[in-house]
Amino acid sequence: DAKTTQPPSMDCAEGRAANLPCNHSTISGNEYVYWYRQIHSQGPQYIIHGLKNNETNEMASLIITEDRKSSTLILPHATLRDTAVYYCIVRVVDGNKLVFGAGTILRVKS
Amino acid sequence: KAGVTQTPRYLIKTRGQQVTLSCSPISGHRSVSWYQQTPGQGLQFLFEYFSETQRNKGNFPGRFSGRQFSNSRSEMNVSTLELGDSALYLCASSLVGQGASPAFFGQGTRLTVV
């Protein structure tokens, strides 16, 4: 599985967009990019995933570069409840083995 | 639709004992995977089961084992517990053969070994 690189921490003002970058330069053609977040001591929560097109759902948007070597998770209007560790993962289709890195600690401040 | 259910939520065991944790996947999900989360090592993959067969295995000693039943429910067992086995154990389930369907996690079992 390809490895990902994320900044260790980021701050965001409440109500502003939070943009979380992820580098996955060794991603293979059949690997999807997934984003999860984990609020302290809870199970990771699925946010969004994509292959090469940009994706949007009720929680967030995922922007994947054309060469697929990096992506950005966008939380359009961050709230204090979005404070969590965000994990970017690449995963082979139909494989249920997720390789977690250290993730990005996002702190949303009022 | 009910989510992934893990039982028990909290457990305290003594060194040398064994423990069994249970995971009920989302209805219709046939793949179940297990993870260990500790402050020092982060989230680490233990193993994955599909159709009652172990499909993937992480780098953990043989004291960690699992199984899956015909209804897709899964259990993991840790024998001869060590202090270092204290961790949050997470279970995730997903559809198989449905493209890139994501894995969904339970709330975990917090195991403390004393």
PDB file of C-alpha atoms in Angstrom:
ATOM      1  CA  ASP A   1       0.000   0.000   0.000  1.00  0.00           C
ATOM      2  CA  ALA A   2       1.224   3.477  -0.849  1.00  0.00           C
ATOM      3  CA  LYS A   3       2.317   5.661   2.046  1.00  0.00           C
ATOM      4  CA  THR A   4       0.901   9.071   2.808  1.00  0.00           C
ATOM      5  CA  THR A   5       2.458  12.188   4.299  1.00  0.00           C
ATOM      6  CA  GLN A   6       0.437  14.734   6.259  1.00  0.00           C
ATOM      7  CA  PRO A   7       1.395  17.766   8.349  1.00  0.00           C
ATOM      8  CA  PRO A   8       1.362  16.878  12.052  1.00  0.00           C
ATOM      9  CA  SER A   9      -0.987  19.685  13.048  1.00  0.00           C
ATOM     10  CA  MET A  10      -3.039  22.590  11.736  1.00  0.00           C
ATOM     11  CA  ASP A  11      -5.173  25.328  13.234  1.00  0.00           C
ATOM     12  CA  CYS A  12      -8.346  26.754  11.732  1.00  0.00           C
ATOM     13  CA  ALA A  13     -10.679  29.519  12.824  1.00  0.00           C
ATOM     14  CA  GLU A  14     -14.260  28.509  13.477  1.00  0.00           C
ATOM     15  CA  GLY A  15     -16.459  29.198  10.472  1.00  0.00           C
ATOM     16  CA  ARG A  16     -13.561  29.233   8.039  1.00  0.00           C
ATOM     17  CA  ALA A  17     -12.664  26.500   5.573  1.00  0.00           C
ATOM     18  CA  ALA A  18     -10.159  23.937   6.763  1.00  0.00           C
ATOM     19  CA  ASN A  19      -7.870  22.622   4.021  1.00  0.00           C
ATOM     20  CA  LEU A  20      -5.958  19.486   4.982  1.00  0.00           C
ATOM     21  CA  PRO A  21      -3.244  18.382   2.546  1.00  0.00           C
ATOM     22  CA  CYS A  22      -1.991  14.867   1.924  1.00  0.00           C
ATOM     23  CA  ASN A  23       0.881  13.637  -0.193  1.00  0.00           C
ATOM     24  CA  HIS A  24       0.686  10.164  -1.747  1.00  0.00           C
ATOM     25  CA  SER A  25       3.297  10.301  -4.481  1.00  0.00           C
ATOM     26  CA  THR A  26       3.631   6.504  -4.805  1.00  0.00           C
ATOM     27  CA  ILE A  27      -0.091   5.821  -5.265  1.00  0.00           C
ATOM     28  CA  SER A  28      -0.954   3.087  -7.746  1.00  0.00           C
ATOM     29  CA  GLY A  29      -3.597   3.243 -10.423  1.00  0.00           C
ATOM     30  CA  ASN A  30      -5.990   0.986  -8.504  1.00  0.00           C
ATOM     31  CA  GLU A  31      -5.652   2.728  -5.145  1.00  0.00           C
ATOM     32  CA  TYR A  32      -8.286   5.066  -3.800  1.00  0.00           C
ATOM     33  CA  VAL A  33      -7.706   7.945  -1.396  1.00  0.00           C
ATOM     34  CA  TYR A  34      -9.766   7.744   1.791  1.00  0.00           C
ATOM     35  CA  TRP A  35     -10.154  10.239   4.607  1.00  0.00           C
ATOM     36  CA  TYR A  36     -11.135   9.372   8.144  1.00  0.00           C
ATOM     37  CA  ARG A  37     -11.158  11.374  11.332  1.00  0.00           C
ATOM     38  CA  GLN A  38     -10.934  10.333  14.936  1.00  0.00           C
ATOM     39  CA  ILE A  39     -12.230  12.307  17.849  1.00  0.00           C
ATOM     40  CA  HIS A  40     -10.492  11.437  21.081  1.00  0.00           C
ATOM     41  CA  SER A  41     -10.860   7.752  22.016  1.00  0.00           C
ATOM     42  CA  GLN A  42     -13.687   7.120  19.564  1.00  0.00           C
ATOM     43  CA  GLY A  43     -13.553   4.877  16.513  1.00  0.00           C
ATOM     44  CA  PRO A  44     -12.381   6.521  13.279  1.00  0.00           C
ATOM     45  CA  GLN A  45     -15.212   8.096  11.289  1.00  0.00           C
ATOM     46  CA  TYR A  46     -15.300   7.745   7.508  1.00  0.00           C
ATOM     47  CA  ILE A  47     -15.440  11.107   5.733  1.00  0.00           C
ATOM     48  CA  ILE A  48     -14.968  10.721   1.979  1.00  0.00           C
ATOM     49  CA  HIS A  49     -13.002   8.869  -0.682  1.00  0.00           C
ATOM     50  CA  GLY A  50     -12.058   9.265  -4.328  1.00  0.00           C
ATOM     51  CA  LEU A  51     -10.029   7.835  -7.193  1.00  0.00           C
ATOM     52  CA  LYS A  52      -9.195  10.715  -9.514  1.00  0.00           C
ATOM     53  CA  ASN A  53     -12.193  12.994  -9.737  1.00  0.00           C
ATOM     54  CA  ASN A  54     -13.052  15.569  -7.111  1.00  0.00           C
ATOM     55  CA  GLU A  55     -15.722  14.412  -4.711  1.00  0.00           C
ATOM     56  CA  THR A  56     -18.152  16.172  -2.398  1.00  0.00           C
ATOM     57  CA  ASN A  57     -20.568  14.944   0.225  1.00  0.00           C
ATOM     58  CA  GLU A  58     -22.418  16.463   3.157  1.00  0.00           C
ATOM     59  CA  MET A  59     -19.307  16.471   5.302  1.00  0.00           C
ATOM     60  CA  ALA A  60     -16.480  17.574   3.042  1.00  0.00           C
ATOM     61  CA  SER A  61     -14.920  17.917  -0.386  1.00  0.00           C
ATOM     62  CA  LEU A  62     -11.947  15.985  -1.711  1.00  0.00           C
ATOM     63  CA  ILE A  63      -9.706  17.526  -4.319  1.00  0.00           C
ATOM     64  CA  ILE A  64      -7.255  15.137  -6.019  1.00  0.00           C
ATOM     65  CA  THR A  65      -4.520  16.508  -8.272  1.00  0.00           C
ATOM     66  CA  GLU A  66      -4.455  15.403 -11.884  1.00  0.00           C
ATOM     67  CA  ASP A  67      -1.318  13.304 -11.351  1.00  0.00           C
ATOM     68  CA  ARG A  68      -2.955  11.815  -8.229  1.00  0.00           C
ATOM     69  CA  LYS A  69       0.151  12.389  -6.168  1.00  0.00           C
ATOM     70  CA  SER A  70      -1.585  14.598  -3.633  1.00  0.00           C
ATOM     71  CA  SER A  71      -5.015  15.529  -2.379  1.00  0.00           C
ATOM     72  CA  THR A  72      -6.735  18.060  -0.132  1.00  0.00           C
ATOM     73  CA  LEU A  73      -9.646  17.511   2.199  1.00  0.00           C
ATOM     74  CA  ILE A  74     -11.792  20.600   2.581  1.00  0.00           C
ATOM     75  CA  LEU A  75     -14.165  21.173   5.472  1.00  0.00           C
ATOM     76  CA  PRO A  76     -16.073  24.209   4.146  1.00  0.00           C
ATOM     77  CA  HIS A  77     -17.182  25.750   7.440  1.00  0.00           C
ATOM     78  CA  ALA A  78     -15.221  24.295  10.314  1.00  0.00           C
ATOM     79  CA  THR A  79     -16.836  24.092  13.748  1.00  0.00           C
ATOM     80  CA  LEU A  80     -15.361  23.291  17.149  1.00  0.00           C
ATOM     81  CA  ARG A  81     -16.718  19.748  16.768  1.00  0.00           C
ATOM     82  CA  ASP A  82     -14.428  19.239  13.784  1.00  0.00           C
ATOM     83  CA  THR A  83     -11.413  19.250  16.104  1.00  0.00           C
ATOM     84  CA  ALA A  84      -9.950  15.767  15.590  1.00  0.00           C
ATOM     85  CA  VAL A  85      -7.121  13.759  14.083  1.00  0.00           C
ATOM     86  CA  TYR A  86      -7.581  13.450  10.327  1.00  0.00           C
ATOM     87  CA  TYR A  87      -6.121  10.474   8.502  1.00  0.00           C
ATOM     88  CA  CYS A  88      -5.442  10.248   4.778  1.00  0.00           C
ATOM     89  CA  ILE A  89      -5.148   6.641   3.581  1.00  0.00           C
ATOM     90  CA  VAL A  90      -4.679   4.960   0.234  1.00  0.00           C
ATOM     91  CA  ARG A  91      -6.306   1.610  -0.210  1.00  0.00           C
ATOM     92  CA  VAL A  92      -6.623  -1.012  -2.915  1.00  0.00           C
ATOM     93  CA  VAL A  93     -10.177  -1.591  -4.025  1.00  0.00           C
ATOM     94  CA  ASP A  94     -11.787  -4.432  -2.098  1.00  0.00           C
ATOM     95  CA  GLY A  95      -8.945  -4.576   0.360  1.00  0.00           C
ATOM     96  CA  ASN A  96     -10.018  -3.959   3.912  1.00  0.00           C
ATOM     97  CA  LYS A  97      -6.523  -3.398   5.251  1.00  0.00           C
ATOM     98  CA  LEU A  98      -6.065   0.261   6.111  1.00  0.00           C
ATOM     99  CA  VAL A  99      -2.564   1.544   6.846  1.00  0.00           C
ATOM    100  CA  PHE A 100      -2.815   4.549   9.143  1.00  0.00           C
ATOM    101  CA  GLY A 101      -0.097   7.147   9.478  1.00  0.00           C
ATOM    102  CA  ALA A 102       0.141   9.674  12.275  1.00  0.00           C
ATOM    103  CA  GLY A 103      -2.510  11.909  10.703  1.00  0.00           C
ATOM    104  CA  THR A 104      -3.053  15.646  11.116  1.00  0.00           C
ATOM    105  CA  ILE A 105      -4.343  17.085  14.366  1.00  0.00           C
ATOM    106  CA  LEU A 106      -6.808  19.782  13.346  1.00  0.00           C
ATOM    107  CA  ARG A 107      -7.624  22.320  16.044  1.00  0.00           C
ATOM    108  CA  VAL A 108     -10.608  24.527  15.333  1.00  0.00           C
ATOM    109  CA  LYS A 109     -10.508  27.662  17.464  1.00  0.00           C
ATOM    110  CA  SER A 110     -13.212  30.182  18.254  1.00  0.00           C
TER     111      SER A 110
ATOM    112  CA  LYS B   1     -29.162   1.082   9.943  1.00  0.00           C
ATOM    113  CA  ALA B   2     -27.176  -0.118  12.938  1.00  0.00           C
ATOM    114  CA  GLY B   3     -23.440   0.551  12.911  1.00  0.00           C
ATOM    115  CA  VAL B   4     -20.580  -1.701  13.886  1.00  0.00           C
ATOM    116  CA  THR B   5     -21.053  -2.939  17.437  1.00  0.00           C
ATOM    117  CA  GLN B   6     -18.176  -3.948  19.660  1.00  0.00           C
ATOM    118  CA  THR B   7     -18.494  -5.603  23.041  1.00  0.00           C
ATOM    119  CA  PRO B   8     -17.504  -5.107  25.718  1.00  0.00           C
ATOM    120  CA  ARG B   9     -16.615  -1.402  25.652  1.00  0.00           C
ATOM    121  CA  TYR B  10     -14.201  -1.647  28.561  1.00  0.00           C
ATOM    122  CA  LEU B  11     -12.265  -4.538  30.008  1.00  0.00           C
ATOM    123  CA  ILE B  12      -9.653  -4.970  32.715  1.00  0.00           C
ATOM    124  CA  LYS B  13      -7.570  -8.139  32.734  1.00  0.00           C
ATOM    125  CA  THR B  14      -4.539  -9.415  34.593  1.00  0.00           C
ATOM    126  CA  ARG B  15      -1.224 -10.328  32.972  1.00  0.00           C
ATOM    127  CA  GLY B  16      -1.207 -13.902  31.766  1.00  0.00           C
ATOM    128  CA  GLN B  17      -4.954 -14.109  31.274  1.00  0.00           C
ATOM    129  CA  GLN B  18      -6.647 -14.339  27.910  1.00  0.00           C
ATOM    130  CA  VAL B  19      -9.413 -12.169  26.499  1.00  0.00           C
ATOM    131  CA  THR B  20     -12.029 -12.403  23.758  1.00  0.00           C
ATOM    132  CA  LEU B  21     -13.482  -9.350  22.065  1.00  0.00           C
ATOM    133  CA  SER B  22     -16.557  -9.368  19.871  1.00  0.00           C
ATOM    134  CA  CYS B  23     -17.555  -7.417  16.773  1.00  0.00           C
ATOM    135  CA  SER B  24     -20.903  -7.376  14.983  1.00  0.00           C
ATOM    136  CA  PRO B  25     -20.566  -5.811  11.528  1.00  0.00           C
ATOM    137  CA  ILE B  26     -23.070  -3.662   9.703  1.00  0.00           C
ATOM    138  CA  SER B  27     -25.792  -5.831   8.198  1.00  0.00           C
ATOM    139  CA  GLY B  28     -24.676  -7.098   4.808  1.00  0.00           C
ATOM    140  CA  HIS B  29     -20.990  -6.408   5.399  1.00  0.00           C
ATOM    141  CA  ARG B  30     -18.956  -9.570   5.040  1.00  0.00           C
ATOM    142  CA  SER B  31     -15.455  -8.243   5.602  1.00  0.00           C
ATOM    143  CA  VAL B  32     -14.318  -7.532   9.142  1.00  0.00           C
ATOM    144  CA  SER B  33     -10.931  -6.193  10.105  1.00  0.00           C
ATOM    145  CA  TRP B  34      -9.337  -5.531  13.481  1.00  0.00           C
ATOM    146  CA  TYR B  35      -6.946  -2.804  14.596  1.00  0.00           C
ATOM    147  CA  GLN B  36      -4.965  -2.012  17.708  1.00  0.00           C
ATOM    148  CA  GLN B  37      -4.436   1.580  18.782  1.00  0.00           C
ATOM    149  CA  THR B  38      -1.829   2.588  21.351  1.00  0.00           C
ATOM    150  CA  PRO B  39      -0.314   5.998  22.102  1.00  0.00           C
ATOM    151  CA  GLY B  40       3.111   4.837  21.020  1.00  0.00           C
ATOM    152  CA  GLN B  41       2.325   2.873  17.855  1.00  0.00           C
ATOM    153  CA  GLY B  42      -0.859   4.518  16.636  1.00  0.00           C
ATOM    154  CA  LEU B  43      -3.449   2.533  14.694  1.00  0.00           C
ATOM    155  CA  GLN B  44      -2.104  -0.804  13.508  1.00  0.00           C
ATOM    156  CA  PHE B  45      -3.802  -3.450  11.386  1.00  0.00           C
ATOM    157  CA  LEU B  46      -4.190  -6.830  13.079  1.00  0.00           C
ATOM    158  CA  PHE B  47      -6.090  -8.998  10.579  1.00  0.00           C
ATOM    159  CA  GLU B  48      -9.011  -9.167   8.196  1.00  0.00           C
ATOM    160  CA  TYR B  49     -11.636 -11.851   7.794  1.00  0.00           C
ATOM    161  CA  PHE B  50     -13.920 -12.512   4.872  1.00  0.00           C
ATOM    162  CA  SER B  51     -16.221 -15.490   4.469  1.00  0.00           C
ATOM    163  CA  GLU B  52     -14.862 -17.023   7.678  1.00  0.00           C
ATOM    164  CA  THR B  53     -11.305 -16.975   6.283  1.00  0.00           C
ATOM    165  CA  GLN B  54      -8.415 -14.779   7.278  1.00  0.00           C
ATOM    166  CA  ARG B  55      -7.576 -12.736   4.206  1.00  0.00           C
ATOM    167  CA  ASN B  56      -4.867 -10.420   5.514  1.00  0.00           C
ATOM    168  CA  LYS B  57      -2.676 -10.407   8.577  1.00  0.00           C
ATOM    169  CA  GLY B  58      -0.623  -7.682  10.202  1.00  0.00           C
ATOM    170  CA  ASN B  59       2.664  -8.010  12.027  1.00  0.00           C
ATOM    171  CA  PHE B  60       1.517  -9.220  15.428  1.00  0.00           C
ATOM    172  CA  PRO B  61       2.572 -12.280  17.447  1.00  0.00           C
ATOM    173  CA  GLY B  62       0.596 -15.497  17.367  1.00  0.00           C
ATOM    174  CA  ARG B  63      -0.989 -14.630  20.732  1.00  0.00           C
ATOM    175  CA  PHE B  64      -3.381 -12.503  18.687  1.00  0.00           C
ATOM    176  CA  SER B  65      -5.923 -14.550  16.796  1.00  0.00           C
ATOM    177  CA  GLY B  66      -9.360 -14.142  15.376  1.00  0.00           C
ATOM    178  CA  ARG B  67     -12.222 -15.854  13.703  1.00  0.00           C
ATOM    179  CA  GLN B  68     -15.355 -15.074  11.800  1.00  0.00           C
ATOM    180  CA  PHE B  69     -18.676 -16.837  11.965  1.00  0.00           C
ATOM    181  CA  SER B  70     -21.107 -17.635   9.182  1.00  0.00           C
ATOM    182  CA  ASN B  71     -23.197 -14.576  10.090  1.00  0.00           C
ATOM    183  CA  SER B  72     -20.058 -12.406   9.590  1.00  0.00           C
ATOM    184  CA  ARG B  73     -19.706 -11.642  13.307  1.00  0.00           C
ATOM    185  CA  SER B  74     -16.108 -11.773  14.383  1.00  0.00           C
ATOM    186  CA  GLU B  75     -14.137 -12.346  17.542  1.00  0.00           C
ATOM    187  CA  MET B  76     -10.531 -11.695  18.353  1.00  0.00           C
ATOM    188  CA  ASN B  77      -8.619 -13.411  21.104  1.00  0.00           C
ATOM    189  CA  VAL B  78      -5.456 -12.409  22.883  1.00  0.00           C
ATOM    190  CA  SER B  79      -3.786 -15.089  24.982  1.00  0.00           C
ATOM    191  CA  THR B  80      -1.179 -14.700  27.710  1.00  0.00           C
ATOM    192  CA  LEU B  81      -1.844 -11.002  28.093  1.00  0.00           C
ATOM    193  CA  GLU B  82       1.054  -8.621  28.557  1.00  0.00           C
ATOM    194  CA  LEU B  83       1.015  -5.082  29.924  1.00  0.00           C
ATOM    195  CA  GLY B  84       1.801  -3.828  26.432  1.00  0.00           C
ATOM    196  CA  ASP B  85      -1.447  -5.255  25.119  1.00  0.00           C
ATOM    197  CA  SER B  86      -3.319  -2.446  26.857  1.00  0.00           C
ATOM    198  CA  ALA B  87      -4.910  -0.588  23.973  1.00  0.00           C
ATOM    199  CA  LEU B  88      -8.061   0.427  22.170  1.00  0.00           C
ATOM    200  CA  TYR B  89      -9.098  -2.442  19.898  1.00  0.00           C
ATOM    201  CA  LEU B  90     -11.143  -1.389  16.906  1.00  0.00           C
ATOM    202  CA  CYS B  91     -13.189  -3.389  14.482  1.00  0.00           C
ATOM    203  CA  ALA B  92     -14.237  -2.230  11.014  1.00  0.00           C
ATOM    204  CA  SER B  93     -16.596  -3.762   8.489  1.00  0.00           C
ATOM    205  CA  SER B  94     -17.094  -3.224   4.792  1.00  0.00           C
ATOM    206  CA  LEU B  95     -18.897  -4.548   1.767  1.00  0.00           C
ATOM    207  CA  VAL B  96     -16.947  -6.741  -0.604  1.00  0.00           C
ATOM    208  CA  GLY B  97     -17.284  -6.690  -4.351  1.00  0.00           C
ATOM    209  CA  GLN B  98     -18.879  -3.256  -4.221  1.00  0.00           C
ATOM    210  CA  GLY B  99     -16.045  -1.257  -5.678  1.00  0.00           C
ATOM    211  CA  ALA B 100     -14.434   1.173  -3.295  1.00  0.00           C
ATOM    212  CA  SER B 101     -17.005   0.982  -0.502  1.00  0.00           C
ATOM    213  CA  PRO B 102     -15.447   2.307   2.698  1.00  0.00           C
ATOM    214  CA  ALA B 103     -14.815   0.515   5.961  1.00  0.00           C
ATOM    215  CA  PHE B 104     -16.847   1.657   8.953  1.00  0.00           C
ATOM    216  CA  PHE B 105     -15.493   1.440  12.474  1.00  0.00           C
ATOM    217  CA  GLY B 106     -17.037   0.552  15.786  1.00  0.00           C
ATOM    218  CA  GLN B 107     -16.408   2.510  18.978  1.00  0.00           C
ATOM    219  CA  GLY B 108     -13.785   0.071  20.137  1.00  0.00           C
ATOM    220  CA  THR B 109     -13.017  -1.996  23.210  1.00  0.00           C
ATOM    221  CA  ARG B 110     -10.667  -0.383  25.712  1.00  0.00           C
ATOM    222  CA  LEU B 111      -8.520  -3.168  27.188  1.00  0.00           C
ATOM    223  CA  THR B 112      -6.423  -2.505  30.267  1.00  0.00           C
ATOM    224  CA  VAL B 113      -3.956  -5.163  31.394  1.00  0.00           C
ATOM    225  CA  VAL B 114      -2.774  -4.871  34.999  1.00  0.00           C
TER     226      VAL B 114
END
